[in-house]
Amino acid sequence: MNLSEKRSGGRYKDYARIDAPDLCVLPAMLLDISKNGCRVKFPISVEINKEDECKLNIQPSCKQGLKPFSLTVKPVWTEETNGCNEAGFSIIGTSDFPRLSNYLNVLHEATIDSSELLLKELCF
């Protein structure tokens, strides 16, 4: 069973900028996010200790005036390829829950097919 089979909520792709001052001096890129975790790509090889909590500052892509927010995360997995690191993090807290929730709602709405919305309106 892979990790995606264990997830209970939606996971949304986006390419937001990530500042992770505890891990990397260069900005990283958000690859996907859910209410429970996220996947991040770092432009260089970084040391990631799975025992340490860290802070990710997320600057959403230009979608509907979304504001930056911060997450406290814990690494779950890491993989190095061609001198870059990808890592999966579980979200263990945020003081910006309304911004995270709004961000996930915007990403969710962007994934809904317009024909699916029409079908819902006709059926309900």
PDB file of C-alpha atoms in Angstrom:
ATOM      1  CA  MET A   1       0.000   0.000   0.000  1.00  0.00           C
ATOM      2  CA  ASN A   2       1.470   3.348  -0.947  1.00  0.00           C
ATOM      3  CA  LEU A   3       1.034   6.603   0.963  1.00  0.00           C
ATOM      4  CA  SER A   4      -1.641   7.964  -1.384  1.00  0.00           C
ATOM      5  CA  GLU A   5      -3.882   5.010  -0.505  1.00  0.00           C
ATOM      6  CA  LYS A   6      -3.711   5.932   3.197  1.00  0.00           C
ATOM      7  CA  ARG A   7      -4.726   9.597   2.717  1.00  0.00           C
ATOM      8  CA  SER A   8      -8.172  10.582   3.887  1.00  0.00           C
ATOM      9  CA  GLY A   9      -8.460  14.038   2.299  1.00  0.00           C
ATOM     10  CA  GLY A  10      -7.732  15.680  -1.018  1.00  0.00           C
ATOM     11  CA  ARG A  11      -4.204  16.490  -2.043  1.00  0.00           C
ATOM     12  CA  TYR A  12      -3.826  19.489  -4.331  1.00  0.00           C
ATOM     13  CA  LYS A  13      -0.978  20.418  -6.654  1.00  0.00           C
ATOM     14  CA  ASP A  14       0.333  23.942  -6.589  1.00  0.00           C
ATOM     15  CA  TYR A  15       3.671  25.610  -7.107  1.00  0.00           C
ATOM     16  CA  ALA A  16       3.926  27.992  -4.190  1.00  0.00           C
ATOM     17  CA  ARG A  17       7.195  29.386  -2.930  1.00  0.00           C
ATOM     18  CA  ILE A  18       8.425  27.942   0.365  1.00  0.00           C
ATOM     19  CA  ASP A  19      10.884  29.576   2.727  1.00  0.00           C
ATOM     20  CA  ALA A  20      12.242  27.033   5.194  1.00  0.00           C
ATOM     21  CA  PRO A  21      14.950  28.908   7.087  1.00  0.00           C
ATOM     22  CA  ASP A  22      15.657  25.939   9.385  1.00  0.00           C
ATOM     23  CA  LEU A  23      16.449  23.710   6.399  1.00  0.00           C
ATOM     24  CA  CYS A  24      17.654  25.710   3.399  1.00  0.00           C
ATOM     25  CA  VAL A  25      18.914  29.215   2.628  1.00  0.00           C
ATOM     26  CA  LEU A  26      17.333  29.103  -0.835  1.00  0.00           C
ATOM     27  CA  PRO A  27      13.579  29.133  -1.501  1.00  0.00           C
ATOM     28  CA  ALA A  28      11.942  25.763  -2.112  1.00  0.00           C
ATOM     29  CA  MET A  29       8.816  24.885  -4.089  1.00  0.00           C
ATOM     30  CA  LEU A  30       5.580  23.380  -2.830  1.00  0.00           C
ATOM     31  CA  LEU A  31       4.567  20.462  -5.058  1.00  0.00           C
ATOM     32  CA  ASP A  32       1.333  19.471  -3.341  1.00  0.00           C
ATOM     33  CA  ILE A  33      -0.568  20.026  -0.107  1.00  0.00           C
ATOM     34  CA  SER A  34      -3.445  18.613   1.922  1.00  0.00           C
ATOM     35  CA  LYS A  35      -4.919  19.380   5.324  1.00  0.00           C
ATOM     36  CA  ASN A  36      -2.509  16.835   6.827  1.00  0.00           C
ATOM     37  CA  GLY A  37       0.731  17.331   4.942  1.00  0.00           C
ATOM     38  CA  CYS A  38       2.703  18.635   2.010  1.00  0.00           C
ATOM     39  CA  ARG A  39       5.473  17.724  -0.409  1.00  0.00           C
ATOM     40  CA  VAL A  40       8.322  20.175  -0.973  1.00  0.00           C
ATOM     41  CA  LYS A  41      11.196  20.288  -3.472  1.00  0.00           C
ATOM     42  CA  PHE A  42      14.447  21.944  -2.401  1.00  0.00           C
ATOM     43  CA  PRO A  43      16.794  23.263  -5.136  1.00  0.00           C
ATOM     44  CA  ILE A  44      19.883  21.815  -3.446  1.00  0.00           C
ATOM     45  CA  SER A  45      20.739  18.859  -1.257  1.00  0.00           C
ATOM     46  CA  VAL A  46      19.681  19.590   2.333  1.00  0.00           C
ATOM     47  CA  GLU A  47      20.040  17.736   5.633  1.00  0.00           C
ATOM     48  CA  ILE A  48      16.592  16.840   6.935  1.00  0.00           C
ATOM     49  CA  ASN A  49      16.325  15.185  10.329  1.00  0.00           C
ATOM     50  CA  LYS A  50      13.055  13.271  10.645  1.00  0.00           C
ATOM     51  CA  GLU A  51      13.038  13.894  14.398  1.00  0.00           C
ATOM     52  CA  ASP A  52      13.011  17.702  14.153  1.00  0.00           C
ATOM     53  CA  GLU A  53      10.015  19.975  13.746  1.00  0.00           C
ATOM     54  CA  CYS A  54      10.505  22.944  11.452  1.00  0.00           C
ATOM     55  CA  LYS A  55       8.644  25.933  10.081  1.00  0.00           C
ATOM     56  CA  LEU A  56       7.584  26.375   6.462  1.00  0.00           C
ATOM     57  CA  ASN A  57       6.570  29.836   5.276  1.00  0.00           C
ATOM     58  CA  ILE A  58       4.275  29.421   2.279  1.00  0.00           C
ATOM     59  CA  GLN A  59       3.711  32.161  -0.276  1.00  0.00           C
ATOM     60  CA  PRO A  60       0.827  30.917  -2.456  1.00  0.00           C
ATOM     61  CA  SER A  61       0.935  31.353  -6.192  1.00  0.00           C
ATOM     62  CA  CYS A  62      -1.065  34.282  -7.526  1.00  0.00           C
ATOM     63  CA  LYS A  63      -4.574  32.896  -7.013  1.00  0.00           C
ATOM     64  CA  GLN A  64      -7.382  35.104  -5.776  1.00  0.00           C
ATOM     65  CA  GLY A  65      -5.225  37.274  -3.524  1.00  0.00           C
ATOM     66  CA  LEU A  66      -4.175  34.494  -1.145  1.00  0.00           C
ATOM     67  CA  LYS A  67      -2.014  35.624   1.758  1.00  0.00           C
ATOM     68  CA  PRO A  68       1.208  33.944   2.934  1.00  0.00           C
ATOM     69  CA  PHE A  69       0.981  31.632   5.944  1.00  0.00           C
ATOM     70  CA  SER A  70       3.230  29.443   8.099  1.00  0.00           C
ATOM     71  CA  LEU A  71       3.081  25.782   9.028  1.00  0.00           C
ATOM     72  CA  THR A  72       4.865  23.819  11.710  1.00  0.00           C
ATOM     73  CA  VAL A  73       5.756  20.481  10.150  1.00  0.00           C
ATOM     74  CA  LYS A  74       7.637  17.273  10.811  1.00  0.00           C
ATOM     75  CA  PRO A  75       9.479  15.387   8.054  1.00  0.00           C
ATOM     76  CA  VAL A  76       8.017  11.992   7.123  1.00  0.00           C
ATOM     77  CA  TRP A  77      10.234  11.047   4.181  1.00  0.00           C
ATOM     78  CA  THR A  78      13.015  12.524   2.065  1.00  0.00           C
ATOM     79  CA  GLU A  79      14.548  11.616  -1.277  1.00  0.00           C
ATOM     80  CA  GLU A  80      17.583  13.039  -3.053  1.00  0.00           C
ATOM     81  CA  THR A  81      17.765  13.115  -6.850  1.00  0.00           C
ATOM     82  CA  ASN A  82      20.291  14.977  -9.024  1.00  0.00           C
ATOM     83  CA  GLY A  83      21.488  17.169  -6.144  1.00  0.00           C
ATOM     84  CA  CYS A  84      17.961  18.240  -5.132  1.00  0.00           C
ATOM     85  CA  ASN A  85      15.821  17.017  -2.252  1.00  0.00           C
ATOM     86  CA  GLU A  86      12.116  16.259  -2.150  1.00  0.00           C
ATOM     87  CA  ALA A  87      10.529  15.773   1.232  1.00  0.00           C
ATOM     88  CA  GLY A  88       7.126  14.923   2.596  1.00  0.00           C
ATOM     89  CA  PHE A  89       6.013  16.681   5.766  1.00  0.00           C
ATOM     90  CA  SER A  90       3.110  16.132   8.113  1.00  0.00           C
ATOM     91  CA  ILE A  91       1.476  19.319   9.350  1.00  0.00           C
ATOM     92  CA  ILE A  92       1.524  19.399  13.130  1.00  0.00           C
ATOM     93  CA  GLY A  93       0.290  22.940  13.615  1.00  0.00           C
ATOM     94  CA  THR A  94      -0.335  26.400  12.269  1.00  0.00           C
ATOM     95  CA  SER A  95      -1.282  29.720  13.763  1.00  0.00           C
ATOM     96  CA  ASP A  96      -2.664  30.626  10.324  1.00  0.00           C
ATOM     97  CA  PHE A  97      -5.394  27.949  10.108  1.00  0.00           C
ATOM     98  CA  PRO A  98      -7.917  30.268   8.359  1.00  0.00           C
ATOM     99  CA  ARG A  99      -5.358  31.044   5.626  1.00  0.00           C
ATOM    100  CA  LEU A 100      -4.444  27.361   5.201  1.00  0.00           C
ATOM    101  CA  SER A 101      -8.128  26.439   5.022  1.00  0.00           C
ATOM    102  CA  ASN A 102      -8.849  29.186   2.473  1.00  0.00           C
ATOM    103  CA  TYR A 103      -5.835  28.098   0.411  1.00  0.00           C
ATOM    104  CA  LEU A 104      -7.052  24.477   0.349  1.00  0.00           C
ATOM    105  CA  ASN A 105     -10.571  25.625  -0.600  1.00  0.00           C
ATOM    106  CA  VAL A 106      -9.231  27.671  -3.525  1.00  0.00           C
ATOM    107  CA  LEU A 107      -7.120  24.732  -4.711  1.00  0.00           C
ATOM    108  CA  HIS A 108     -10.099  22.389  -4.365  1.00  0.00           C
ATOM    109  CA  GLU A 109     -12.361  24.702  -6.373  1.00  0.00           C
ATOM    110  CA  ALA A 110      -9.718  24.911  -9.095  1.00  0.00           C
ATOM    111  CA  THR A 111      -9.790  21.104  -9.481  1.00  0.00           C
ATOM    112  CA  ILE A 112     -13.563  20.804  -9.898  1.00  0.00           C
ATOM    113  CA  ASP A 113     -14.608  20.301 -13.505  1.00  0.00           C
ATOM    114  CA  SER A 114     -17.232  22.809 -14.694  1.00  0.00           C
ATOM    115  CA  SER A 115     -19.363  19.969 -16.110  1.00  0.00           C
ATOM    116  CA  GLU A 116     -19.306  18.354 -12.669  1.00  0.00           C
ATOM    117  CA  LEU A 117     -20.627  21.596 -11.152  1.00  0.00           C
ATOM    118  CA  LEU A 118     -23.398  21.776 -13.740  1.00  0.00           C
ATOM    119  CA  LEU A 119     -24.366  18.172 -12.998  1.00  0.00           C
ATOM    120  CA  LYS A 120     -24.511  18.912  -9.261  1.00  0.00           C
ATOM    121  CA  GLU A 121     -26.734  21.938  -9.861  1.00  0.00           C
ATOM    122  CA  LEU A 122     -29.111  19.935 -12.066  1.00  0.00           C
ATOM    123  CA  CYS A 123     -29.359  17.051  -9.592  1.00  0.00           C
ATOM    124  CA  PHE A 124     -29.910  19.057  -6.406  1.00  0.00           C
TER     125      PHE A 124
END
